[in-house]
């Protein structure tokens, strides 16, 4: 049973990490791209291309860490055994 708990926690943590990475990457990219909105058309495209790689790197890294930690915590809560009350 212990191997199943570890497998469930690991898979849940990884799934949440990858999901968090994707979502945070998209959010960070949108926020960074807003800085380029006041530029004329040609410069706007160059600005967006310039900020995109760094925004995606920062966002996906932060999202991966946060999602993995939260996923592991939730996985631990789901698979924990309730304590028996011996008197």
mmCIF file of N, CA and C in Angstrom:
data_model
loop_
_atom_site.group_PDB
_atom_site.id
_atom_site.type_symbol
_atom_site.label_atom_id
_atom_site.label_comp_id
_atom_site.label_asym_id
_atom_site.label_seq_id
_atom_site.Cartn_x
_atom_site.Cartn_y
_atom_site.Cartn_z
ATOM 1 N N UNK A 1 0.820 -1.197 0.000
ATOM 2 C CA UNK A 1 0.000 0.000 0.000
ATOM 3 C C UNK A 1 0.866 1.263 0.000
ATOM 4 N N UNK A 2 2.047 1.197 0.638
ATOM 5 C CA UNK A 2 2.921 2.363 0.706
ATOM 6 C C UNK A 2 3.413 2.774 -0.677
ATOM 7 N N UNK A 3 3.704 1.781 -1.543
ATOM 8 C CA UNK A 3 4.164 2.111 -2.897
ATOM 9 C C UNK A 3 3.064 2.826 -3.676
ATOM 10 N N UNK A 4 1.817 2.430 -3.460
ATOM 11 C CA UNK A 4 0.707 3.106 -4.141
ATOM 12 C C UNK A 4 0.575 4.549 -3.674
ATOM 13 N N UNK A 5 0.766 4.801 -2.397
ATOM 14 C CA UNK A 5 0.697 6.166 -1.868
ATOM 15 C C UNK A 5 1.782 7.034 -2.491
ATOM 16 N N UNK A 6 2.983 6.480 -2.543
ATOM 17 C CA UNK A 6 4.101 7.238 -3.110
ATOM 18 C C UNK A 6 3.850 7.519 -4.583
ATOM 19 N N UNK A 7 3.340 6.542 -5.306
ATOM 20 C CA UNK A 7 3.044 6.722 -6.725
ATOM 21 C C UNK A 7 1.961 7.769 -6.937
ATOM 22 N N UNK A 8 0.908 7.713 -6.139
ATOM 23 C CA UNK A 8 -0.177 8.687 -6.259
ATOM 24 C C UNK A 8 0.328 10.090 -5.955
ATOM 25 N N UNK A 9 1.077 10.247 -4.871
ATOM 26 C CA UNK A 9 1.615 11.565 -4.511
ATOM 27 C C UNK A 9 2.549 12.104 -5.595
ATOM 28 N N UNK A 10 3.399 11.229 -6.108
ATOM 29 C CA UNK A 10 4.355 11.650 -7.132
ATOM 30 C C UNK A 10 3.640 12.081 -8.409
ATOM 31 N N UNK A 11 2.703 11.271 -8.869
ATOM 32 C CA UNK A 11 1.979 11.604 -10.100
ATOM 33 C C UNK A 11 1.148 12.870 -9.940
ATOM 34 N N UNK A 12 0.512 13.023 -8.790
ATOM 35 C CA UNK A 12 -0.287 14.226 -8.551
ATOM 36 C C UNK A 12 0.608 15.459 -8.490
ATOM 37 N N UNK A 13 1.749 15.344 -7.817
ATOM 38 C CA UNK A 13 2.679 16.470 -7.729
ATOM 39 C C UNK A 13 3.204 16.856 -9.113
ATOM 40 N N UNK A 14 3.574 15.870 -9.922
ATOM 41 C CA UNK A 14 4.079 16.166 -11.269
ATOM 42 C C UNK A 14 3.001 16.770 -12.164
ATOM 43 N N UNK A 15 1.796 16.214 -12.092
ATOM 44 C CA UNK A 15 0.696 16.743 -12.911
ATOM 45 C C UNK A 15 0.387 18.188 -12.524
ATOM 46 N N UNK A 16 0.308 18.457 -11.232
ATOM 47 C CA UNK A 16 0.047 19.825 -10.783
ATOM 48 C C UNK A 16 1.197 20.755 -11.150
ATOM 49 N N UNK A 17 2.417 20.245 -11.078
ATOM 50 C CA UNK A 17 3.572 21.053 -11.450
ATOM 51 C C UNK A 17 3.552 21.454 -12.910
ATOM 52 N N UNK A 18 3.267 20.503 -13.793
ATOM 53 C CA UNK A 18 3.223 20.825 -15.220
ATOM 54 C C UNK A 18 2.045 21.736 -15.556
ATOM 55 N N UNK A 19 0.911 21.514 -14.905
ATOM 56 C CA UNK A 19 -0.244 22.376 -15.127
ATOM 57 C C UNK A 19 0.058 23.791 -14.632
ATOM 58 N N UNK A 20 0.643 23.899 -13.447
ATOM 59 C CA UNK A 20 1.010 25.205 -12.909
ATOM 60 C C UNK A 20 2.034 25.907 -13.764
ATOM 61 N N UNK A 21 2.960 25.149 -14.312
ATOM 62 C CA UNK A 21 3.982 25.704 -15.189
ATOM 63 C C UNK A 21 3.356 26.323 -16.436
ATOM 64 N N UNK A 22 2.429 25.614 -17.039
ATOM 65 C CA UNK A 22 1.764 26.115 -18.246
ATOM 66 C C UNK A 22 0.952 27.378 -17.946
ATOM 67 N N UNK A 23 0.140 27.303 -16.890
ATOM 68 C CA UNK A 23 -0.738 28.437 -16.556
ATOM 69 C C UNK A 23 0.086 29.665 -16.175
ATOM 70 N N UNK A 24 1.072 29.504 -15.301
ATOM 71 C CA UNK A 24 1.889 30.640 -14.870
ATOM 72 C C UNK A 24 2.699 31.199 -16.028
ATOM 73 N N UNK A 25 3.157 30.347 -16.940
ATOM 74 C CA UNK A 25 3.871 30.832 -18.117
ATOM 75 C C UNK A 25 2.993 31.708 -18.992
ATOM 76 N N UNK A 26 1.746 31.280 -19.185
ATOM 77 C CA UNK A 26 0.821 32.071 -19.995
ATOM 78 C C UNK A 26 0.477 33.401 -19.329
ATOM 79 N N UNK A 27 0.253 33.372 -18.034
ATOM 80 C CA UNK A 27 -0.085 34.602 -17.304
ATOM 81 C C UNK A 27 1.083 35.586 -17.344
ATOM 82 N N UNK A 28 2.288 35.088 -17.093
ATOM 83 C CA UNK A 28 3.467 35.960 -17.105
ATOM 84 C C UNK A 28 3.698 36.537 -18.490
ATOM 85 N N UNK A 29 3.496 35.736 -19.515
ATOM 86 C CA UNK A 29 3.667 36.230 -20.881
ATOM 87 C C UNK A 29 2.661 37.337 -21.193
ATOM 88 N N UNK A 30 1.419 37.152 -20.782
ATOM 89 C CA UNK A 30 0.403 38.191 -21.012
ATOM 90 C C UNK A 30 0.760 39.484 -20.283
ATOM 91 N N UNK A 31 1.190 39.362 -19.028
ATOM 92 C CA UNK A 31 1.526 40.552 -18.252
ATOM 93 C C UNK A 31 2.729 41.279 -18.827
ATOM 94 N N UNK A 32 3.747 40.533 -19.241
ATOM 95 C CA UNK A 32 4.931 41.167 -19.818
ATOM 96 C C UNK A 32 4.630 41.781 -21.179
ATOM 97 N N UNK A 33 3.746 41.149 -21.944
ATOM 98 C CA UNK A 33 3.408 41.671 -23.277
ATOM 99 C C UNK A 33 2.602 42.964 -23.187
ATOM 100 N N UNK A 34 1.933 43.192 -22.072
ATOM 101 C CA UNK A 34 1.173 44.438 -21.907
ATOM 102 C C UNK A 34 2.087 45.653 -21.873
ATOM 103 N N UNK A 35 3.335 45.450 -21.483
ATOM 104 C CA UNK A 35 4.292 46.556 -21.474
ATOM 105 C C UNK A 35 4.571 47.059 -22.878
ATOM 106 N N UNK A 36 4.307 46.226 -23.877
ATOM 107 C CA UNK A 36 4.605 46.578 -25.265
ATOM 108 C C UNK A 36 3.394 47.208 -25.976
ATOM 109 N N UNK A 37 2.271 47.346 -25.321
ATOM 110 C CA UNK A 37 1.045 47.787 -25.986
ATOM 111 C C UNK A 37 1.093 49.236 -26.470
ATOM 112 N N UNK A 38 1.899 50.076 -25.844
ATOM 113 C CA UNK A 38 1.932 51.493 -26.224
ATOM 114 C C UNK A 38 2.904 51.787 -27.356
ATOM 115 N N UNK A 39 3.525 50.755 -27.890
ATOM 116 C CA UNK A 39 4.495 50.931 -28.972
ATOM 117 C C UNK A 39 3.785 50.948 -30.328
ATOM 118 N N UNK A 40 4.375 51.624 -31.313
ATOM 119 C CA UNK A 40 3.837 51.525 -32.673
ATOM 120 C C UNK A 40 3.931 50.073 -33.160
ATOM 121 N N UNK A 41 3.195 49.751 -34.213
ATOM 122 C CA UNK A 41 3.026 48.355 -34.645
ATOM 123 C C UNK A 41 4.337 47.594 -34.796
ATOM 124 N N UNK A 42 5.285 48.097 -35.548
ATOM 125 C CA UNK A 42 6.541 47.374 -35.786
ATOM 126 C C UNK A 42 7.343 47.177 -34.510
ATOM 127 N N UNK A 43 7.416 48.213 -33.700
ATOM 128 C CA UNK A 43 8.159 48.122 -32.443
ATOM 129 C C UNK A 43 7.435 47.250 -31.429
ATOM 130 N N UNK A 44 6.116 47.225 -31.525
ATOM 131 C CA UNK A 44 5.319 46.377 -30.629
ATOM 132 C C UNK A 44 5.663 44.905 -30.851
ATOM 133 N N UNK A 45 5.787 44.486 -32.102
ATOM 134 C CA UNK A 45 6.125 43.099 -32.414
ATOM 135 C C UNK A 45 7.531 42.753 -31.946
ATOM 136 N N UNK A 46 8.464 43.685 -32.147
ATOM 137 C CA UNK A 46 9.843 43.456 -31.699
ATOM 138 C C UNK A 46 9.891 43.370 -30.175
ATOM 139 N N UNK A 47 9.181 44.251 -29.501
ATOM 140 C CA UNK A 47 9.143 44.258 -28.041
ATOM 141 C C UNK A 47 8.568 42.948 -27.508
ATOM 142 N N UNK A 48 7.463 42.492 -28.081
ATOM 143 C CA UNK A 48 6.836 41.246 -27.642
ATOM 144 C C UNK A 48 7.772 40.064 -27.852
ATOM 145 N N UNK A 49 8.451 40.033 -28.996
ATOM 146 C CA UNK A 49 9.409 38.967 -29.279
ATOM 147 C C UNK A 49 10.577 39.018 -28.301
ATOM 148 N N UNK A 50 10.961 40.214 -27.893
ATOM 149 C CA UNK A 50 12.083 40.379 -26.985
ATOM 150 C C UNK A 50 11.752 39.906 -25.563
ATOM 151 N N UNK A 51 10.542 40.210 -25.069
ATOM 152 C CA UNK A 51 10.201 39.876 -23.680
ATOM 153 C C UNK A 51 9.662 38.455 -23.522
ATOM 154 N N UNK A 52 9.216 37.827 -24.598
ATOM 155 C CA UNK A 52 8.567 36.517 -24.496
ATOM 156 C C UNK A 52 9.453 35.422 -23.892
ATOM 157 N N UNK A 53 10.686 35.218 -24.333
ATOM 158 C CA UNK A 53 11.466 34.101 -23.773
ATOM 159 C C UNK A 53 11.718 34.234 -22.274
ATOM 160 N N UNK A 54 12.065 35.411 -21.817
ATOM 161 C CA UNK A 54 12.329 35.608 -20.393
ATOM 162 C C UNK A 54 11.052 35.471 -19.574
ATOM 163 N N UNK A 55 9.945 35.979 -20.082
ATOM 164 C CA UNK A 55 8.668 35.854 -19.373
ATOM 165 C C UNK A 55 8.253 34.391 -19.258
ATOM 166 N N UNK A 56 8.411 33.641 -20.326
ATOM 167 C CA UNK A 56 8.053 32.221 -20.288
ATOM 168 C C UNK A 56 8.966 31.455 -19.342
ATOM 169 N N UNK A 57 10.254 31.769 -19.348
ATOM 170 C CA UNK A 57 11.180 31.073 -18.459
ATOM 171 C C UNK A 57 10.837 31.348 -16.990
ATOM 172 N N UNK A 58 10.621 32.608 -16.665
ATOM 173 C CA UNK A 58 10.282 32.958 -15.286
ATOM 174 C C UNK A 58 8.954 32.335 -14.871
ATOM 175 N N UNK A 59 7.968 32.464 -15.719
ATOM 176 C CA UNK A 59 6.639 31.962 -15.386
ATOM 177 C C UNK A 59 6.586 30.459 -15.246
ATOM 178 N N UNK A 60 7.201 29.752 -16.181
ATOM 179 C CA UNK A 60 7.132 28.294 -16.116
ATOM 180 C C UNK A 60 7.913 27.753 -14.932
ATOM 181 N N UNK A 61 9.044 28.386 -14.604
ATOM 182 C CA UNK A 61 9.829 27.926 -13.456
ATOM 183 C C UNK A 61 9.058 28.129 -12.160
ATOM 184 N N UNK A 62 8.494 29.306 -11.987
ATOM 185 C CA UNK A 62 7.725 29.581 -10.765
ATOM 186 C C UNK A 62 6.488 28.699 -10.684
ATOM 187 N N UNK A 63 5.816 28.529 -11.794
ATOM 188 C CA UNK A 63 4.625 27.692 -11.811
ATOM 189 C C UNK A 63 4.935 26.233 -11.530
ATOM 190 N N UNK A 64 6.055 25.756 -12.054
ATOM 191 C CA UNK A 64 6.456 24.369 -11.818
ATOM 192 C C UNK A 64 6.719 24.127 -10.338
ATOM 193 N N UNK A 65 7.477 25.021 -9.705
ATOM 194 C CA UNK A 65 7.760 24.867 -8.279
ATOM 195 C C UNK A 65 6.489 24.941 -7.446
ATOM 196 N N UNK A 66 5.688 25.959 -7.677
ATOM 197 C CA UNK A 66 4.471 26.140 -6.884
ATOM 198 C C UNK A 66 3.506 24.980 -7.091
ATOM 199 N N UNK A 67 3.280 24.598 -8.320
ATOM 200 C CA UNK A 67 2.360 23.504 -8.614
ATOM 201 C C UNK A 67 2.819 22.180 -8.029
ATOM 202 N N UNK A 68 4.115 21.906 -8.103
ATOM 203 C CA UNK A 68 4.633 20.651 -7.568
ATOM 204 C C UNK A 68 4.493 20.599 -6.053
ATOM 205 N N UNK A 69 4.818 21.674 -5.385
ATOM 206 C CA UNK A 69 4.708 21.704 -3.925
ATOM 207 C C UNK A 69 3.255 21.569 -3.489
ATOM 208 N N UNK A 70 2.367 22.319 -4.128
ATOM 209 C CA UNK A 70 0.947 22.218 -3.768
ATOM 210 C C UNK A 70 0.380 20.843 -4.117
ATOM 211 N N UNK A 71 0.785 20.288 -5.244
ATOM 212 C CA UNK A 71 0.325 18.956 -5.635
ATOM 213 C C UNK A 71 0.791 17.887 -4.673
ATOM 214 N N UNK A 72 2.034 17.984 -4.204
ATOM 215 C CA UNK A 72 2.541 17.019 -3.229
ATOM 216 C C UNK A 72 1.789 17.144 -1.904
ATOM 217 N N UNK A 73 1.503 18.362 -1.507
ATOM 218 C CA UNK A 73 0.754 18.585 -0.262
ATOM 219 C C UNK A 73 -0.645 17.976 -0.360
ATOM 220 N N UNK A 74 -1.332 18.249 -1.453
ATOM 221 C CA UNK A 74 -2.676 17.693 -1.643
ATOM 222 C C UNK A 74 -2.623 16.175 -1.751
ATOM 223 N N UNK A 75 -1.629 15.651 -2.454
ATOM 224 C CA UNK A 75 -1.470 14.204 -2.554
ATOM 225 C C UNK A 75 -1.250 13.562 -1.196
ATOM 226 N N UNK A 76 -0.474 14.214 -0.356
ATOM 227 C CA UNK A 76 -0.267 13.716 0.998
ATOM 228 C C UNK A 76 -1.534 13.728 1.820
ATOM 229 N N UNK A 77 -2.331 14.779 1.653
ATOM 230 C CA UNK A 77 -3.609 14.847 2.377
ATOM 231 C C UNK A 77 -4.572 13.760 1.904
ATOM 232 N N UNK A 78 -4.570 13.496 0.612
ATOM 233 C CA UNK A 78 -5.485 12.505 0.065
ATOM 234 C C UNK A 78 -5.120 11.094 0.511
ATOM 235 N N UNK A 79 -3.831 10.795 0.558
ATOM 236 C CA UNK A 79 -3.411 9.419 0.813
ATOM 237 C C UNK A 79 -3.082 9.124 2.276
ATOM 238 N N UNK A 80 -3.179 10.090 3.142
ATOM 239 C CA UNK A 80 -2.807 9.827 4.532
ATOM 240 C C UNK A 80 -3.829 8.932 5.212
ATOM 241 N N UNK A 81 -3.346 8.178 6.157
ATOM 242 C CA UNK A 81 -4.204 7.282 6.924
ATOM 243 C C UNK A 81 -4.754 8.041 8.124
ATOM 244 N N UNK A 82 -6.040 7.911 8.388
ATOM 245 C CA UNK A 82 -6.564 8.566 9.602
ATOM 246 C C UNK A 82 -6.008 7.871 10.847
ATOM 247 N N UNK A 83 -5.763 8.643 11.873
ATOM 248 C CA UNK A 83 -5.235 8.079 13.113
ATOM 249 C C UNK A 83 -6.317 7.314 13.838
ATOM 250 N N UNK A 84 -5.929 6.196 14.404
ATOM 251 C CA UNK A 84 -6.875 5.441 15.216
ATOM 252 C C UNK A 84 -6.747 5.925 16.647
ATOM 253 N N UNK A 85 -7.862 6.082 17.302
ATOM 254 C CA UNK A 85 -7.879 6.576 18.681
ATOM 255 C C UNK A 85 -7.906 5.397 19.635
ATOM 256 N N UNK A 86 -6.744 5.073 20.178
ATOM 257 C CA UNK A 86 -6.645 3.978 21.151
ATOM 258 C C UNK A 86 -6.668 4.566 22.557
ATOM 259 N N UNK A 87 -7.559 4.052 23.354
ATOM 260 C CA UNK A 87 -7.633 4.539 24.735
ATOM 261 C C UNK A 87 -7.281 3.461 25.689
#
